[in-house]
Coordinates of C-alpha atoms in Angstrom, one line a residue:
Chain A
X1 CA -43.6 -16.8 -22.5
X2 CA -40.5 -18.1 -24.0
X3 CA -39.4 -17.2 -27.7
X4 CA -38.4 -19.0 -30.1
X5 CA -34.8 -20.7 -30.0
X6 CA -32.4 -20.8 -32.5
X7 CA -29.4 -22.4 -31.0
X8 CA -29.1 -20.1 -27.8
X9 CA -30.0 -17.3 -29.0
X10 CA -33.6 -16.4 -29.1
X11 CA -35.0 -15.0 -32.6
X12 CA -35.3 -11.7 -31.6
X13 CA -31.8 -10.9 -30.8
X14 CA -31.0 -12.5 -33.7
X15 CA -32.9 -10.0 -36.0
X16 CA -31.7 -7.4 -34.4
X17 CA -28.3 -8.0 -34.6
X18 CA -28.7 -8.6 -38.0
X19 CA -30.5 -5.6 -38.0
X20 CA -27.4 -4.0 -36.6
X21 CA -25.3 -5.4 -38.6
X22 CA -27.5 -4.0 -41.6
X23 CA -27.6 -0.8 -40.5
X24 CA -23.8 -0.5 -40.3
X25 CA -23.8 2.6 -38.5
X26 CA -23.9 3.3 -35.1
X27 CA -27.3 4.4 -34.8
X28 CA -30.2 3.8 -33.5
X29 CA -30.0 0.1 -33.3
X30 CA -26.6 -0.1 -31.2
X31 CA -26.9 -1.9 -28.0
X32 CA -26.0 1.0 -24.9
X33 CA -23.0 -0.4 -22.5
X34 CA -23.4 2.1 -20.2
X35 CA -26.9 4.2 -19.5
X36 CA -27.8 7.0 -16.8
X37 CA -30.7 8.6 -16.5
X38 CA -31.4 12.0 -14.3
X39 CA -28.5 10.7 -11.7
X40 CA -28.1 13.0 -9.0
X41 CA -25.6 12.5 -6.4
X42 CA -25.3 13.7 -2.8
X43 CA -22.9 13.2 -0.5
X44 CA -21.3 14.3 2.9
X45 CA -23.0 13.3 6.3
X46 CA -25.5 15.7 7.5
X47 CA -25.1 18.8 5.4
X48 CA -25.0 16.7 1.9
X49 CA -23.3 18.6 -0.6
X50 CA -24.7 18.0 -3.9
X51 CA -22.4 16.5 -6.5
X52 CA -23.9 15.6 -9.6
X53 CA -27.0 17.0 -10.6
X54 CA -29.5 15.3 -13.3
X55 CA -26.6 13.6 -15.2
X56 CA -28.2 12.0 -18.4
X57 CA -25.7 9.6 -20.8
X58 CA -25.6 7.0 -23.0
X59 CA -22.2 4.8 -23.9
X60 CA -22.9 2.9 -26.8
X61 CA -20.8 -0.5 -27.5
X62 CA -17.2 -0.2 -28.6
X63 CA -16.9 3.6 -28.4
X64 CA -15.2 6.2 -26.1
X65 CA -16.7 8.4 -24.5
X66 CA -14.7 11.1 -22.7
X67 CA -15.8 13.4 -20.0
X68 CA -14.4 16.6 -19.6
X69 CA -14.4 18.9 -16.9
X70 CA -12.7 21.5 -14.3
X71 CA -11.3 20.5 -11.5
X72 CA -13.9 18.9 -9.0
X73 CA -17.0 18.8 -10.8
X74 CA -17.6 15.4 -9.7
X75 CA -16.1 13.1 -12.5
X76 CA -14.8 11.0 -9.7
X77 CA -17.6 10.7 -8.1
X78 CA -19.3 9.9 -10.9
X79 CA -16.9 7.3 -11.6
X80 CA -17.1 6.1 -8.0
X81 CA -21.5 5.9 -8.9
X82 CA -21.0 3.7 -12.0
X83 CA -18.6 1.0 -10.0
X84 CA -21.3 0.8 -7.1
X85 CA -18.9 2.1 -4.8
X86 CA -21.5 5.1 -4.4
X87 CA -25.6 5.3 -4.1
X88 CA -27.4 7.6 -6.4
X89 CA -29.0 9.7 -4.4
X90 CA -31.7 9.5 -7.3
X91 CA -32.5 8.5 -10.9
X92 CA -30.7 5.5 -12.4
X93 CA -27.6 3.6 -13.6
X94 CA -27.5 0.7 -15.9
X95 CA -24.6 -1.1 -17.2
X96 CA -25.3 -3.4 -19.9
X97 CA -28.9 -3.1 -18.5
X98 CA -28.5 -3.8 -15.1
X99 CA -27.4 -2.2 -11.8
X100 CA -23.8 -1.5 -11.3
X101 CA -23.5 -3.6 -8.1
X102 CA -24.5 -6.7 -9.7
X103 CA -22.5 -5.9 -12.9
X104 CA -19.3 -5.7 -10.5
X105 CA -20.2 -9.2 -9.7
X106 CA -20.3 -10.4 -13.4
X107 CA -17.1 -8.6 -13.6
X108 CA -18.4 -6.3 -16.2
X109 CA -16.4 -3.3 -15.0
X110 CA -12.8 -2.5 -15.6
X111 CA -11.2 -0.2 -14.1
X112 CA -7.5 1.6 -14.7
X113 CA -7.1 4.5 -12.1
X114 CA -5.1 7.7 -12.2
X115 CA -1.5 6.2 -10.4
X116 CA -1.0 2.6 -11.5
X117 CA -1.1 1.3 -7.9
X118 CA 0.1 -1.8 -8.4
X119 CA 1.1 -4.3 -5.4
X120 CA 5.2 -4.2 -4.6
X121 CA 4.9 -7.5 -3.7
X122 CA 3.9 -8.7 -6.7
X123 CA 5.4 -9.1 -10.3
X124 CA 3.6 -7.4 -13.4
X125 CA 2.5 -11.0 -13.9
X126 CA 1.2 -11.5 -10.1
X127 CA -0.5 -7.9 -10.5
X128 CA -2.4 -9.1 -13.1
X129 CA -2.8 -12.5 -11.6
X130 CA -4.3 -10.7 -8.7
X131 CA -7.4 -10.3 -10.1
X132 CA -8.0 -13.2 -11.5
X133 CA -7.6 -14.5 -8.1
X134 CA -10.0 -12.5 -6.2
X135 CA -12.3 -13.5 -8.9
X136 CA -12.0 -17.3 -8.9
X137 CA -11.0 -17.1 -12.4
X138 CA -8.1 -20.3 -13.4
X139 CA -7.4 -19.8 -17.0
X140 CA -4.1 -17.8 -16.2
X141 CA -3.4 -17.8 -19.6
X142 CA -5.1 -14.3 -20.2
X143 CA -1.8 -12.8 -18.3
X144 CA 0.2 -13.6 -20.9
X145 CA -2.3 -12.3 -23.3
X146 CA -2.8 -9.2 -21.9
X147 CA 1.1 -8.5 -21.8
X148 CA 1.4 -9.5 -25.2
X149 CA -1.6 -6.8 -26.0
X150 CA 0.3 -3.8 -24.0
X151 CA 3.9 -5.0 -25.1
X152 CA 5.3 -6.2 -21.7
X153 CA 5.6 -10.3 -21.9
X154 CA 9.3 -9.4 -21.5
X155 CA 9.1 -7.3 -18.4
X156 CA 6.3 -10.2 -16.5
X157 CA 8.9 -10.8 -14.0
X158 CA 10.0 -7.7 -13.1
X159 CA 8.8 -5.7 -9.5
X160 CA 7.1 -2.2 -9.8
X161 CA 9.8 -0.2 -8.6
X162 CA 11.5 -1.7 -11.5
X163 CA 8.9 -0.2 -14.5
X164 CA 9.4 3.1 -15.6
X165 CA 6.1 5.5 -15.2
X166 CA 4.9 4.6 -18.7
X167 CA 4.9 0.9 -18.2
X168 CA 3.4 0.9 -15.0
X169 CA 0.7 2.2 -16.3
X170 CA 0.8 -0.1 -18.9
X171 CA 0.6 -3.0 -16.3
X172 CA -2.9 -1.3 -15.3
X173 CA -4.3 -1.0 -17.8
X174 CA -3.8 -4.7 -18.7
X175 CA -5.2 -5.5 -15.5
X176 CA -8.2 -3.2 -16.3
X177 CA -8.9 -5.6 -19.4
X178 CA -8.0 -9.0 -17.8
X179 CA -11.7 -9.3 -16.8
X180 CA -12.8 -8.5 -20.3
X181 CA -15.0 -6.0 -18.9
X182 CA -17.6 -4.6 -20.9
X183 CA -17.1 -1.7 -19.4
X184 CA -14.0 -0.3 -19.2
X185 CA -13.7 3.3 -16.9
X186 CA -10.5 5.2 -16.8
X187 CA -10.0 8.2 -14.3
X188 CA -7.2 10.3 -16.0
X189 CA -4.8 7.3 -16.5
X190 CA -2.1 9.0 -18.3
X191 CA -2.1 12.6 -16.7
X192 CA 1.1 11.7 -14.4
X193 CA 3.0 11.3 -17.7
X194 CA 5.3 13.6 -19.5
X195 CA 3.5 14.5 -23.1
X196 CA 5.4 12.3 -25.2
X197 CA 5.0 9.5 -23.1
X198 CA 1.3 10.7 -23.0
X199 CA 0.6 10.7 -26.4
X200 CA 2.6 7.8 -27.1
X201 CA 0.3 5.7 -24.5
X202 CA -2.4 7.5 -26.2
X203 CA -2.2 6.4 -29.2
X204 CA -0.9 2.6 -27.8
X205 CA -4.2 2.5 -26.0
X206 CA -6.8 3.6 -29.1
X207 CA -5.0 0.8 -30.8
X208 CA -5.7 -1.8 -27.8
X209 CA -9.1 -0.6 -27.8
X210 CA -9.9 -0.5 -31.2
X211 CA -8.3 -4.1 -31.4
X212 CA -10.8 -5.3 -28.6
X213 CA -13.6 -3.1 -29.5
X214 CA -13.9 -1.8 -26.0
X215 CA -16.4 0.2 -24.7
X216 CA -14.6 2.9 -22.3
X217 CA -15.6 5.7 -20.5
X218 CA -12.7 8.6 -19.7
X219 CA -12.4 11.2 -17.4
X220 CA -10.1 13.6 -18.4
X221 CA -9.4 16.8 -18.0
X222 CA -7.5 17.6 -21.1
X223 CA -8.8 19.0 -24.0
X224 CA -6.5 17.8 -26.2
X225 CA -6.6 14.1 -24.7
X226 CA -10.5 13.9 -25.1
X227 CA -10.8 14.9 -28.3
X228 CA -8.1 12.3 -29.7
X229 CA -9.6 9.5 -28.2
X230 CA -13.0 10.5 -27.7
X231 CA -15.8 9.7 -30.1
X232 CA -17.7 11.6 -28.0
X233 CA -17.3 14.7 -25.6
X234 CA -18.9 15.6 -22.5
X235 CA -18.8 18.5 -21.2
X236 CA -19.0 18.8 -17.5
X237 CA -19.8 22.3 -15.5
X238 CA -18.2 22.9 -12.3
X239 CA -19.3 21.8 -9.0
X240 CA -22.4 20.3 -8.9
X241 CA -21.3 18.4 -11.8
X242 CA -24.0 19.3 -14.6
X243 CA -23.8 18.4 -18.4
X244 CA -22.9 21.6 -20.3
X245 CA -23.0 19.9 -23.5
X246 CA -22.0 16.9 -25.6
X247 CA -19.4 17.4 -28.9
X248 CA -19.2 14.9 -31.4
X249 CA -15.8 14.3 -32.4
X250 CA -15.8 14.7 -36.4
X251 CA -12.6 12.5 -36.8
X252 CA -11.9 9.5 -38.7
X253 CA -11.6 6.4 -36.4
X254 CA -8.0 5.4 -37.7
X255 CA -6.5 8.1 -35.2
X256 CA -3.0 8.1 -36.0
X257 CA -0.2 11.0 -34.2
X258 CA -1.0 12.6 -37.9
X259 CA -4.7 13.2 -36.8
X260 CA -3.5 15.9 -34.0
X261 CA -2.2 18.6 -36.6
X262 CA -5.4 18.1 -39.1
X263 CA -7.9 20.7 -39.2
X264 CA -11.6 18.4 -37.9
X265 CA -8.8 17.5 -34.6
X266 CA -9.0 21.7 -34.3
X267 CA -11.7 21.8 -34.9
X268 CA -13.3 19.7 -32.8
X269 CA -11.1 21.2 -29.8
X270 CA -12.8 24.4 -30.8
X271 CA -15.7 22.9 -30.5
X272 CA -15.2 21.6 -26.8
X273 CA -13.5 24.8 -25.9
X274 CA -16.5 27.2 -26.9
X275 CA -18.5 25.0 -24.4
X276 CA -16.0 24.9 -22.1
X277 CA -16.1 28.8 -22.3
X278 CA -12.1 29.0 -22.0
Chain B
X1 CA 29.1 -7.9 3.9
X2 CA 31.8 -5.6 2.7
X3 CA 28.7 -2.9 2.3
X4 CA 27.8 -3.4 5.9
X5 CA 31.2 -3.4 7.0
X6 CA 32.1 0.0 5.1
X7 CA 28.5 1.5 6.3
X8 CA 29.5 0.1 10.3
X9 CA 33.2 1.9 10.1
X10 CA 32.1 5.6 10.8
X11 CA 29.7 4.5 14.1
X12 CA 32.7 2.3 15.3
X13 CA 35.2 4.8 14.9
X14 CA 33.2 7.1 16.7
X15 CA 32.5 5.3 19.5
X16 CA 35.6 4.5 19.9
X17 CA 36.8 8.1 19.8
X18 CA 34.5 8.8 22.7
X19 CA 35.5 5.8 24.8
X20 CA 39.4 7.0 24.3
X21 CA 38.3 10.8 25.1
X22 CA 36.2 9.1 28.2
X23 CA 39.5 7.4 29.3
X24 CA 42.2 10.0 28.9
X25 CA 39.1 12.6 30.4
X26 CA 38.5 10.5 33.7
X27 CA 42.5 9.2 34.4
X28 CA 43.2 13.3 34.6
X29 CA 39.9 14.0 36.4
X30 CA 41.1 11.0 38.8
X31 CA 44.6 12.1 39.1
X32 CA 43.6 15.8 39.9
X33 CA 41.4 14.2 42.9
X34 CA 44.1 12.4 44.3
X35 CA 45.9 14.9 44.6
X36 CA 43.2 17.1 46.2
X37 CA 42.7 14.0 48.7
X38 CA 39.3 13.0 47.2
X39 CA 38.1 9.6 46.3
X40 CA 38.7 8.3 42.9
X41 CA 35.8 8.4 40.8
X42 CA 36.1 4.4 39.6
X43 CA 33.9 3.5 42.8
X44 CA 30.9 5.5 40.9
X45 CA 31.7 6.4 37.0
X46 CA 34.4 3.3 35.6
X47 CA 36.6 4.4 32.8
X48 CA 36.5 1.7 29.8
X49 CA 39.7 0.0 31.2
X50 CA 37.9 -0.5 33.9
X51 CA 34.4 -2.0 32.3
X52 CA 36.9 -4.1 29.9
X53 CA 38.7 -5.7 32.9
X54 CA 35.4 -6.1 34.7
X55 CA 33.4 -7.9 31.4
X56 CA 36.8 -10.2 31.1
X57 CA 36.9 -11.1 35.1
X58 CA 32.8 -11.6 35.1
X59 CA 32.5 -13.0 31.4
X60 CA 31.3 -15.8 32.6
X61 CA 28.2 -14.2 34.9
X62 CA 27.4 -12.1 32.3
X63 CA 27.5 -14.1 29.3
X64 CA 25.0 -16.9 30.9
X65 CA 22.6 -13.8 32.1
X66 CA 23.0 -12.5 28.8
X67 CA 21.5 -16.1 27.2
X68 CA 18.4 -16.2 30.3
X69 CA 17.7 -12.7 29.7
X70 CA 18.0 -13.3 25.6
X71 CA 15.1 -16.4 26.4
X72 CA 13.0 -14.6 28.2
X73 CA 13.2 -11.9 25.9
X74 CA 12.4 -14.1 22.4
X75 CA 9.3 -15.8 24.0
X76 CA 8.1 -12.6 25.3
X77 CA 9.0 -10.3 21.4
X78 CA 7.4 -13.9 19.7
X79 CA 4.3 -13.8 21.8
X80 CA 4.1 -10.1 21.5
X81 CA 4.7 -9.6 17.9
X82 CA 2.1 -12.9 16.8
X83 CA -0.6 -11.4 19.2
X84 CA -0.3 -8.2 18.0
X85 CA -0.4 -9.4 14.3
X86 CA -3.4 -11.6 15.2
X87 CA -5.4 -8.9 16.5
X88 CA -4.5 -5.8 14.2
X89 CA -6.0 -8.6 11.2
X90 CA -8.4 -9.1 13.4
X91 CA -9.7 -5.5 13.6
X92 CA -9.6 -5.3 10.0
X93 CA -12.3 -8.2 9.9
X94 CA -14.7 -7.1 12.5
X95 CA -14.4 -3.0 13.2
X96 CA -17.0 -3.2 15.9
X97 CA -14.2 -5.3 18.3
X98 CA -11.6 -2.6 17.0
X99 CA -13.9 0.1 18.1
X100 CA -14.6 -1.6 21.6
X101 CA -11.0 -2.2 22.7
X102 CA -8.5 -0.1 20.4
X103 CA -9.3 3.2 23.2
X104 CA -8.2 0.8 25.4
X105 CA -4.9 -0.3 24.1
X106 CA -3.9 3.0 23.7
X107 CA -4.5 3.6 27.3
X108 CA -2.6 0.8 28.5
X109 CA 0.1 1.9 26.7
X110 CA 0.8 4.9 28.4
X111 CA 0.8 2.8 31.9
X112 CA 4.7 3.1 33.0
X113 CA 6.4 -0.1 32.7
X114 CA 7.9 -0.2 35.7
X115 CA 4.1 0.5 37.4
X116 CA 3.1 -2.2 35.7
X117 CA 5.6 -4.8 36.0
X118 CA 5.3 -5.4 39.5
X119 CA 1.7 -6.4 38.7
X120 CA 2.7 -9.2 36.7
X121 CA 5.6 -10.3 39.0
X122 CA 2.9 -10.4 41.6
X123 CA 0.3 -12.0 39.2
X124 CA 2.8 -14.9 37.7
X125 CA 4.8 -15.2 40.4
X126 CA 7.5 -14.4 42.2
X127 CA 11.2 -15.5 39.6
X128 CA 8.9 -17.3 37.2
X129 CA 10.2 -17.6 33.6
X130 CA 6.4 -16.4 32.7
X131 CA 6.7 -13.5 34.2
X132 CA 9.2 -11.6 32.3
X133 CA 7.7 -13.3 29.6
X134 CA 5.4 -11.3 29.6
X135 CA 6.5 -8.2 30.7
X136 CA 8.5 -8.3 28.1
X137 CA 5.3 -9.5 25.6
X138 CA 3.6 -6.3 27.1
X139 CA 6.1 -3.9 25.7
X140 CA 6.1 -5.9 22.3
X141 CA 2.7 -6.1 21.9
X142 CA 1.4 -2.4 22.0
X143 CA 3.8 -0.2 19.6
X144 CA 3.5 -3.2 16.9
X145 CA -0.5 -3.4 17.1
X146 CA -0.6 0.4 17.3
X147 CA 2.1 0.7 14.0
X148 CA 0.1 -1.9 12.2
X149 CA -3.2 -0.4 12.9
X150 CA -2.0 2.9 11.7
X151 CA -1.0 1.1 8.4
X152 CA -4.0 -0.5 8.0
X153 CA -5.7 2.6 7.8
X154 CA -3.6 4.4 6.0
X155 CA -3.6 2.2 2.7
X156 CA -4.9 4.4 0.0
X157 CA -8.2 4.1 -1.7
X158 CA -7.4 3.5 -5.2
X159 CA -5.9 0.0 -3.7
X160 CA -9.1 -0.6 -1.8
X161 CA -10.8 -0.1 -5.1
X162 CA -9.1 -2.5 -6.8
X163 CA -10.3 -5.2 -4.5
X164 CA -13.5 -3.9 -3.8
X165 CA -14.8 -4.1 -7.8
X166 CA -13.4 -7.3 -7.7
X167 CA -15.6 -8.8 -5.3
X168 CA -13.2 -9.1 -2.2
X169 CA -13.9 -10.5 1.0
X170 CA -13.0 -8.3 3.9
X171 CA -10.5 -11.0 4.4
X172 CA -9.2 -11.6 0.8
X173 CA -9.1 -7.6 1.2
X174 CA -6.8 -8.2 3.8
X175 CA -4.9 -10.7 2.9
X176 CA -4.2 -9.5 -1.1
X177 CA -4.1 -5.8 -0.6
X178 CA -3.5 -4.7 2.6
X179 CA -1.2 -6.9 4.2
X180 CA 1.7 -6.5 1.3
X181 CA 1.4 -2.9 1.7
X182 CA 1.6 -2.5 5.2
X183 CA 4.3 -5.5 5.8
X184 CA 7.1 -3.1 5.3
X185 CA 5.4 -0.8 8.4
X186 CA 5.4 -4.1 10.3
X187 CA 9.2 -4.7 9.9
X188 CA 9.9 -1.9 11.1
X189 CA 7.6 -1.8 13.9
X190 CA 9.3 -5.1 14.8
X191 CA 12.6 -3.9 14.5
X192 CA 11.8 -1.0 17.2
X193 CA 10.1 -3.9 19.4
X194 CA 13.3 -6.2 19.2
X195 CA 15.0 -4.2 21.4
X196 CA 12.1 -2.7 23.2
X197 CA 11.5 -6.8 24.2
X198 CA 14.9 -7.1 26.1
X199 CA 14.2 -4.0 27.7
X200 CA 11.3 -5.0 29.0
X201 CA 12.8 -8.5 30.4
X202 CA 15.5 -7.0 32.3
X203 CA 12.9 -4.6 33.8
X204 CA 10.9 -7.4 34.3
X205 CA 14.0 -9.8 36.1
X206 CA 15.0 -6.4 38.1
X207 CA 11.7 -6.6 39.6
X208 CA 10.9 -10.2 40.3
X209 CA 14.3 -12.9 39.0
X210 CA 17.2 -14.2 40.3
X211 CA 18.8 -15.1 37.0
X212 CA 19.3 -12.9 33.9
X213 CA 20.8 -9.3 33.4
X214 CA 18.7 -7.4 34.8
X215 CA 19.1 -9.3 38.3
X216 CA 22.6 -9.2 37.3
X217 CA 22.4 -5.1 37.0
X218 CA 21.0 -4.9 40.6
X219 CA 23.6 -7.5 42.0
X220 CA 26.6 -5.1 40.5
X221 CA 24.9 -2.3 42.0
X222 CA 24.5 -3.5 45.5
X223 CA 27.7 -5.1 45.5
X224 CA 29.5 -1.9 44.2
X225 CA 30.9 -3.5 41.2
X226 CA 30.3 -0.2 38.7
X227 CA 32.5 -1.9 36.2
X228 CA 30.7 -5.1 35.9
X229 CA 27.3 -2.7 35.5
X230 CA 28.1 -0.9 32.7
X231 CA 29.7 -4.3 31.2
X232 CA 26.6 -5.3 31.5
X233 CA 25.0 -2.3 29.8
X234 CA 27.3 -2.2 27.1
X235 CA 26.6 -6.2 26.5
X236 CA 22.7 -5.4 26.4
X237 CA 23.6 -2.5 24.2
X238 CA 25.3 -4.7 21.8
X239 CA 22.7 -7.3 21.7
X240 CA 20.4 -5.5 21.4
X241 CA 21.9 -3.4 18.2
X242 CA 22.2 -7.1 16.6
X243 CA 18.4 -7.9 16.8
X244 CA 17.8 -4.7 14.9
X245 CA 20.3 -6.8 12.1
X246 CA 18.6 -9.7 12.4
X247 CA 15.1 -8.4 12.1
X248 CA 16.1 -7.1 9.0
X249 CA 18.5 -10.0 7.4
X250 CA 15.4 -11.8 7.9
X251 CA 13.0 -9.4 6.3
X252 CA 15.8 -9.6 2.8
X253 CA 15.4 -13.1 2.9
X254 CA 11.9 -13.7 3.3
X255 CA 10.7 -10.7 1.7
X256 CA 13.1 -9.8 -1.0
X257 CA 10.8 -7.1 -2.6
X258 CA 10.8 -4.7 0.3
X259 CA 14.1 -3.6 -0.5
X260 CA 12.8 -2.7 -4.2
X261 CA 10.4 -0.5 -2.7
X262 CA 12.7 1.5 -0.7
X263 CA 13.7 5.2 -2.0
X264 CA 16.7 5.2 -2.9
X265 CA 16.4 2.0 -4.8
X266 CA 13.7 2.9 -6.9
X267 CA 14.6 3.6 -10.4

């Protein structure tokens, strides 16, 4: 049966997003971007080697949400699971409510990898371009947009080898966003930096994302790194992948550089640490 | 051209070092014989005198089997080079015909040349142009197909993923990701196979032509004309040194980015 229509949106929706709005928090009411339930992941021909076992997590809309985790303990892979690239071996993934395959196709996923790889033959504009061109997409016009949002209009012309490691990384991160993905997953995107660099990019990037109230799920594998950007921590445990826990981060939103000598940021590391069990 | 020019001096200097020590090495060698009643050795080893007066007296032989050779050679390297570009994009798009026949290629590759160029001669013909066409396509086609194969697969996954979450086609895949990454591989493929292409038609005209160097080669030979021989080599040598250049002055011009991506121009 069809509800009732007010303009396009049906009156439901509507009282719940006014609901939402209401409510002001981000509580119960806030719409999930990504969700898995019990995911377990196998791979490997015929001995499968199991690498992510029972993984339970909710992303809700506009926050970040970092994962944390030694080395191999299947962040990639889970990564890899929430693009579509890889098949749950069980349970469930749902991005914006529906399977990650078919959210590819709605272009609903960005993604900004570890190295920039961007194209040599390409421009920083054509980079971006590129995507909008394997998705059909005209309206160019978002390029110059996203330059404008990671401060490199000036550079559009210039070739890779030309960009320095920091805006290169920059470049894909713009191209991450040109989609306007809902979701937008990052696989360590500034550990190839030098720190300042790092925590310059950092602190560039919570801007973008606060500006465009992007959902984003990060895989890190520094402490420091997830706990300044993250709203949320998750803990991972070592090969196969488990959740050891999840830390709230208690830190104002407005994360300026000052935020990284006050006592909740050490706090909070503590926090992660302890789980951790460094 | 000045940069080219400096980088050239050293190699010409040094070859013409070795030609002088060749000369001054041979005249003593020579004189020594003479004197011991032996036969020069000009009849089997010319000095560079010799080849010089030899490529002046026969400039005219060798320069117009020089151009034949150069024909034969730049159908056969076109041919090679397009169908071995074709069908490496081709295995990209449908693995199964990869799978089927890339065993194979790599077998026929390691057939000698000179085993197999008879074949062809016999197949085509007896001193038909075709022929060392494709002898010469042969020896073009395998090492790029091979190089560009290699490249295809080598392209890392983090650029595959790019595409694939954006929907590619296999041949979008291709064609926006792959190809730019692995054209560099192919240039240089293609500048081995220049070369490898005349090679292959003077093989090819030794076997089965009257006209072009190679028959030239065997003419000299027969007819004890050691310096027109090795004026001959040298020419080959030569032209085939300047394909290298113009594989890559075309590369720079068409493709202005590969030289961005090089080492030591990265920033």
């Amino acid at each position: 049966m069809k509800g009732w229509k007010w303009g396009n949106t049906s009156i439901p929706v509507f009282i719940s997003f006014i609901a939402a709005k209401v409510d002001g928090q981000r509580g119960l009411l806030e719409q999930m971007v990504l969700e898995i339930k019990e995911l377990v992941v196998k791979v490997g021909g015929k001995q499968k080697v199991l690498i992510l076992n029972g993984i339970n997590l909710s992303v809700p809309s506009g926050s970040i949400t970092a994962i944390l985790g030694p080395s191999g303990c299947g962040k990639s892979t889970l990564l890899r699971t929430i693009c579509g690239f890889n098949q749950p071996t069980s349970g469930e993934v749902f991005v914006n409510g529906i399977r990650p395959t078919l959210a590819r196709q709605k272009r609903w996923i960005g993604l900004m990898p570890q190295r920039p790889v961007l194209l040599p033959n390409r421009t920083v504009q054509g980079n971006l371009r590129l995507v909008l061109e394997l998705n059909g997409i005209k309206d160019v016009s978002r390029v110059d947009e996203l330059l404008d949002l990671v401060q490199l209009r000036q550079f559009s012309k210039f070739y890779p080898p030309h960009l320095s490691g920091g805006m290169a990384q920059r470049v894909a991160l713009a191209r991450s966003l040109i989609t306007y993905p809902k979701l937008l997953l990052m696989d360590e995107p500034f550990s190839a930096l030098d720190e300042s660099l790092r925590e310059r990019l950092q602190t560039d990037f919570l801007q973008i994302q606060r500006r465009l109230d992007q959902t984003v799920l990060l895989v890190t594998h520094s402490i420091e790194e997830a706990v300044y950007l993250g709203d949320t921590v998750v803990v991972f445990s070592s090969l196969p992948g488990q959740i050891k826990a999840i830390v709230r981060v208690n830190i104002p939103r407005e994360r300026i550089p000052s935020v990284r000598v006050s006592r909740e940021y050490f706090e909070s590391v503590r926090a992660v640490r302890e789980n951790l069990q460094l | 051209m000045k940069h080219i020019s400096r980088r050239l001096l050293p190699s010409v200097l040094f070859v013409f070092i070795v030609f002088a020590l060749w000369q001054i090495i041979e005249d003593r060698v020579n004189q020594q014989r003479f004197e011991e009643g032996k036969t020069s050795l000009h009849f089997f080893i010319p000095t560079p005198l010799d080849i010089l007066e030899a490529a002046q007296e026969d400039a005219d032989s060798i320069g117009r089997a020089l151009v034949q050779t150069l024909q034969k050679a730049m159908f056969g390297f076109a041919l090679g080079a397009l169908l071995a570009f074709a069908v490496a994009l081709i295995y990209q798009i449908m693995p199964f015909v990869r799978m089927t026949t890339l065993p194979v290629a790599y077998a026929i590759q390691s057939f000698p040349i000179v085993g197999i160029a008879p074949a062809i001669v016999l197949a085509f013909g007896q001193d038909s142009f075709l022929s060392i066409v494709a002898v010469s396509a042969i020896l073009t086609y395998f090492p790029i197909l091979l190089t560009l194969d290699d490249g295809f697969h080598q392209v890392s996954q983090e650029f595959l993923e790019i595409g694939e979450l954006h929907n590619a086609s296999k041949l979008q895949m291709v064609v926006y990701i792959k190809l730019p990454i692995v054209l560099p591989r192919f240039f240089t493929s293609l500048k081995l196979a220049a070369p490898v292409s005349i090679v292959g038609a003077t093989i090819g005209e030794w076997i089965g032509s009257s006209s072009g160097i190679g028959r030239l080669i065997t003419l000299a030979l027969y007819q004890l004309k050691p310096g027109t021989l090795y004026a001959c080599l040298f020419a080959l040598a030569l032209v085939s040194a300047s394909t290298v250049l113009i594989v890559s002055l075309v590369q720079r011009i068409v493709f202005p980015w590969m030289e961005l991506t090089k080492p030591a121009n990265r920033q």
